[in-house]
Structure formats: structure tokens, C-alpha cells
Amino acid sequence: MRHDRAEPADVFRRSDAAANAGEDGFLRDEAVELLREKQQLEQAMESRPVIDMARGVLVASFACDPEDAWEILVTVSQHSNVKLRDVADAVTSAATGKPMPAGLQEQLASAVQARQAGRRRSFG
């Protein structure tokens, strides 16, 4: 994993005075957007293991399936306005004995109850 990333705009600065300004600007904007997207994908790949571990914790703790565990994590993230990877980190940390923030604990309990109630209705 590399941490010596240059800013996207710095990578694509051009000193070619003969280049067409419009084309140069378009290409620079496209390159900056591609670098942003690449950085987002790298971040998502780095976050994936902790999210998968949190799903496993929820599956084991609440006897739900992996899809329900995913929905629980997403619901908690959306309702608490906390990034999904941070919710997942809190869930996995709680499994090792670290206290979960009260707000996330409440959102998690609510999301689990809602999923379990929904499952009972669909099988009831």
C-alpha cells in the first residue's frame, strides 16, 4: 500500500505552451476524475475486510444471514450518519471487548430488531 500519493491536479500539470487550452483542460479534468475514482476504489478495497468481519460478527451474534448483516450495517450507517467502514470497525471492536459508542449501539439494536421483525413477518 502506497501513501506517497500526489494530488491529482499536480500529477497532470502540463507545461506545453503549444497545447490547445481547451483540450488540455478537458484532459486534465478527465485525469483528475480518474485519479479520484482510483483513490475511492483503493479505499473501498482497504475497507472491505473490516466490513466482512463485521458481517461475520453480526451473523454469529444475531443468527442472521450475511445479506441481513449487510443491511443492518447499511441501516446503522445511514441512520447514524457514520461511514459504513467506521460502523463496521465499531462492531468488530465491540466483539473484542471495546465499548461501542452509545449512539451506534442504539442504532444497531434498532436495526437488528427491525430485520428480525421483518423476517418473522415474512415467515409467519
PDB file of C-alpha atoms in Angstrom:
ATOM      1  CA  MET A   1       0.000   0.000   0.000  1.00  0.00           C
ATOM      2  CA  ARG A   2       1.479   3.337  -1.038  1.00  0.00           C
ATOM      3  CA  HIS A   3       0.962   6.506   0.935  1.00  0.00           C
ATOM      4  CA  ASP A   4       3.100   8.827  -1.185  1.00  0.00           C
ATOM      5  CA  ARG A   5       0.227   9.844  -3.444  1.00  0.00           C
ATOM      6  CA  ALA A   6       0.421  13.124  -5.239  1.00  0.00           C
ATOM      7  CA  GLU A   7      -2.612  15.324  -5.525  1.00  0.00           C
ATOM      8  CA  PRO A   8      -4.492  14.522  -8.748  1.00  0.00           C
ATOM      9  CA  ALA A   9      -4.207  18.061 -10.080  1.00  0.00           C
ATOM     10  CA  ASP A  10      -0.436  18.088  -9.541  1.00  0.00           C
ATOM     11  CA  VAL A  11       0.093  14.859 -11.438  1.00  0.00           C
ATOM     12  CA  PHE A  12      -1.360  16.206 -14.655  1.00  0.00           C
ATOM     13  CA  ARG A  13       0.013  19.735 -14.856  1.00  0.00           C
ATOM     14  CA  ARG A  14       1.347  20.357 -18.321  1.00  0.00           C
ATOM     15  CA  SER A  15       3.874  22.943 -19.343  1.00  0.00           C
ATOM     16  CA  ASP A  16       3.398  22.503 -23.083  1.00  0.00           C
ATOM     17  CA  ALA A  17       2.563  26.051 -24.180  1.00  0.00           C
ATOM     18  CA  ALA A  18       1.617  24.837 -27.650  1.00  0.00           C
ATOM     19  CA  ALA A  19      -1.171  22.569 -26.334  1.00  0.00           C
ATOM     20  CA  ASN A  20      -4.705  23.594 -27.029  1.00  0.00           C
ATOM     21  CA  ALA A  21      -6.032  25.160 -23.807  1.00  0.00           C
ATOM     22  CA  GLY A  22      -9.498  23.642 -24.165  1.00  0.00           C
ATOM     23  CA  GLU A  23      -8.236  20.159 -24.914  1.00  0.00           C
ATOM     24  CA  ASP A  24      -5.614  20.426 -22.195  1.00  0.00           C
ATOM     25  CA  GLY A  25      -8.246  21.448 -19.653  1.00  0.00           C
ATOM     26  CA  PHE A  26     -10.572  18.640 -20.700  1.00  0.00           C
ATOM     27  CA  LEU A  27      -7.827  16.024 -20.471  1.00  0.00           C
ATOM     28  CA  ARG A  28      -6.682  17.346 -17.103  1.00  0.00           C
ATOM     29  CA  ASP A  29     -10.259  17.246 -15.749  1.00  0.00           C
ATOM     30  CA  GLU A  30     -10.703  13.691 -17.018  1.00  0.00           C
ATOM     31  CA  ALA A  31      -7.392  12.615 -15.491  1.00  0.00           C
ATOM     32  CA  VAL A  32      -8.227  14.217 -12.144  1.00  0.00           C
ATOM     33  CA  GLU A  33     -11.601  12.446 -12.115  1.00  0.00           C
ATOM     34  CA  LEU A  34      -9.979   9.099 -12.938  1.00  0.00           C
ATOM     35  CA  LEU A  35      -7.449   9.546 -10.135  1.00  0.00           C
ATOM     36  CA  ARG A  36     -10.226  10.402  -7.664  1.00  0.00           C
ATOM     37  CA  GLU A  37     -12.125   7.300  -8.705  1.00  0.00           C
ATOM     38  CA  LYS A  38      -8.960   5.189  -8.350  1.00  0.00           C
ATOM     39  CA  GLN A  39      -8.390   6.538  -4.843  1.00  0.00           C
ATOM     40  CA  GLN A  40     -12.010   5.796  -3.884  1.00  0.00           C
ATOM     41  CA  LEU A  41     -11.682   2.228  -5.181  1.00  0.00           C
ATOM     42  CA  GLU A  42      -8.430   1.748  -3.250  1.00  0.00           C
ATOM     43  CA  GLN A  43     -10.117   2.999  -0.097  1.00  0.00           C
ATOM     44  CA  ALA A  44     -13.069   0.656  -0.671  1.00  0.00           C
ATOM     45  CA  MET A  45     -10.714  -2.288  -1.096  1.00  0.00           C
ATOM     46  CA  GLU A  46      -8.932  -1.378   2.138  1.00  0.00           C
ATOM     47  CA  SER A  47     -12.284  -1.133   3.972  1.00  0.00           C
ATOM     48  CA  ARG A  48     -13.709  -4.400   2.673  1.00  0.00           C
ATOM     49  CA  PRO A  49     -12.025  -6.783   5.157  1.00  0.00           C
ATOM     50  CA  VAL A  50     -13.334  -4.947   8.240  1.00  0.00           C
ATOM     51  CA  ILE A  51     -16.816  -4.793   6.711  1.00  0.00           C
ATOM     52  CA  ASP A  52     -16.736  -8.543   6.033  1.00  0.00           C
ATOM     53  CA  MET A  53     -15.553  -9.199   9.594  1.00  0.00           C
ATOM     54  CA  ALA A  54     -18.388  -7.063  10.968  1.00  0.00           C
ATOM     55  CA  ARG A  55     -20.864  -9.025   8.870  1.00  0.00           C
ATOM     56  CA  GLY A  56     -19.459 -12.208  10.382  1.00  0.00           C
ATOM     57  CA  VAL A  57     -19.826 -10.797  13.893  1.00  0.00           C
ATOM     58  CA  LEU A  58     -23.460  -9.933  13.210  1.00  0.00           C
ATOM     59  CA  VAL A  59     -24.174 -13.346  11.653  1.00  0.00           C
ATOM     60  CA  ALA A  60     -22.688 -15.098  14.685  1.00  0.00           C
ATOM     61  CA  SER A  61     -24.230 -12.763  17.258  1.00  0.00           C
ATOM     62  CA  PHE A  62     -27.755 -12.462  15.899  1.00  0.00           C
ATOM     63  CA  ALA A  63     -28.191 -15.644  13.852  1.00  0.00           C
ATOM     64  CA  CYS A  64     -28.905 -13.679  10.708  1.00  0.00           C
ATOM     65  CA  ASP A  65     -27.727 -14.393   7.187  1.00  0.00           C
ATOM     66  CA  PRO A  66     -24.934 -12.387   5.524  1.00  0.00           C
ATOM     67  CA  GLU A  67     -27.383 -10.336   3.454  1.00  0.00           C
ATOM     68  CA  ASP A  68     -29.271  -9.297   6.584  1.00  0.00           C
ATOM     69  CA  ALA A  69     -25.964  -8.440   8.268  1.00  0.00           C
ATOM     70  CA  TRP A  70     -25.104  -6.206   5.306  1.00  0.00           C
ATOM     71  CA  GLU A  71     -28.493  -4.469   5.508  1.00  0.00           C
ATOM     72  CA  ILE A  72     -28.049  -3.953   9.246  1.00  0.00           C
ATOM     73  CA  LEU A  73     -24.655  -2.302   8.721  1.00  0.00           C
ATOM     74  CA  VAL A  74     -26.019  -0.067   5.950  1.00  0.00           C
ATOM     75  CA  THR A  75     -29.042   0.917   8.048  1.00  0.00           C
ATOM     76  CA  VAL A  76     -26.893   1.807  11.053  1.00  0.00           C
ATOM     77  CA  SER A  77     -24.552   3.812   8.829  1.00  0.00           C
ATOM     78  CA  GLN A  78     -27.377   5.751   7.201  1.00  0.00           C
ATOM     79  CA  HIS A  79     -29.337   6.440  10.380  1.00  0.00           C
ATOM     80  CA  SER A  80     -26.303   7.459  12.413  1.00  0.00           C
ATOM     81  CA  ASN A  81     -24.616   9.418   9.605  1.00  0.00           C
ATOM     82  CA  VAL A  82     -21.421   7.429  10.167  1.00  0.00           C
ATOM     83  CA  LYS A  83     -19.398   5.910   7.333  1.00  0.00           C
ATOM     84  CA  LEU A  84     -20.035   2.222   6.784  1.00  0.00           C
ATOM     85  CA  ARG A  85     -16.399   1.291   7.403  1.00  0.00           C
ATOM     86  CA  ASP A  86     -16.500   3.159  10.741  1.00  0.00           C
ATOM     87  CA  VAL A  87     -19.673   1.317  11.774  1.00  0.00           C
ATOM     88  CA  ALA A  88     -18.006  -1.971  10.807  1.00  0.00           C
ATOM     89  CA  ASP A  89     -14.913  -1.039  12.801  1.00  0.00           C
ATOM     90  CA  ALA A  90     -17.072  -0.290  15.851  1.00  0.00           C
ATOM     91  CA  VAL A  91     -18.867  -3.647  15.519  1.00  0.00           C
ATOM     92  CA  THR A  92     -15.620  -5.622  15.245  1.00  0.00           C
ATOM     93  CA  SER A  93     -14.045  -3.641  18.094  1.00  0.00           C
ATOM     94  CA  ALA A  94     -17.073  -4.341  20.287  1.00  0.00           C
ATOM     95  CA  ALA A  95     -16.632  -8.049  19.582  1.00  0.00           C
ATOM     96  CA  THR A  96     -13.161  -7.821  21.130  1.00  0.00           C
ATOM     97  CA  GLY A  97     -14.439  -6.027  24.222  1.00  0.00           C
ATOM     98  CA  LYS A  98     -14.105  -2.365  23.314  1.00  0.00           C
ATOM     99  CA  PRO A  99     -17.200  -0.316  24.104  1.00  0.00           C
ATOM    100  CA  MET A 100     -19.299   0.801  21.147  1.00  0.00           C
ATOM    101  CA  PRO A 101     -20.446   4.436  21.121  1.00  0.00           C
ATOM    102  CA  ALA A 102     -23.920   4.700  22.641  1.00  0.00           C
ATOM    103  CA  GLY A 103     -25.488   6.192  19.515  1.00  0.00           C
ATOM    104  CA  LEU A 104     -24.222   3.347  17.341  1.00  0.00           C
ATOM    105  CA  GLN A 105     -25.303   0.809  19.939  1.00  0.00           C
ATOM    106  CA  GLU A 106     -28.851   2.176  19.843  1.00  0.00           C
ATOM    107  CA  GLN A 107     -28.922   2.234  16.043  1.00  0.00           C
ATOM    108  CA  LEU A 108     -27.546  -1.309  15.889  1.00  0.00           C
ATOM    109  CA  ALA A 109     -30.134  -2.636  18.342  1.00  0.00           C
ATOM    110  CA  SER A 110     -32.909  -0.920  16.395  1.00  0.00           C
ATOM    111  CA  ALA A 111     -31.673  -2.220  13.021  1.00  0.00           C
ATOM    112  CA  VAL A 112     -31.339  -5.785  14.337  1.00  0.00           C
ATOM    113  CA  GLN A 113     -34.837  -5.688  15.840  1.00  0.00           C
ATOM    114  CA  ALA A 114     -36.309  -4.326  12.617  1.00  0.00           C
ATOM    115  CA  ARG A 115     -34.612  -7.027  10.498  1.00  0.00           C
ATOM    116  CA  GLN A 116     -35.691  -9.782  12.886  1.00  0.00           C
ATOM    117  CA  ALA A 117     -39.274  -8.492  12.950  1.00  0.00           C
ATOM    118  CA  GLY A 118     -39.315  -8.345   9.156  1.00  0.00           C
ATOM    119  CA  ARG A 119     -38.042 -11.925   8.917  1.00  0.00           C
ATOM    120  CA  ARG A 120     -40.706 -13.161  11.347  1.00  0.00           C
ATOM    121  CA  ARG A 121     -43.465 -11.478   9.303  1.00  0.00           C
ATOM    122  CA  SER A 122     -42.256 -12.991   6.051  1.00  0.00           C
ATOM    123  CA  PHE A 123     -42.163 -16.494   7.568  1.00  0.00           C
ATOM    124  CA  GLY A 124     -45.172 -16.049   9.878  1.00  0.00           C
TER     125      GLY A 124
END
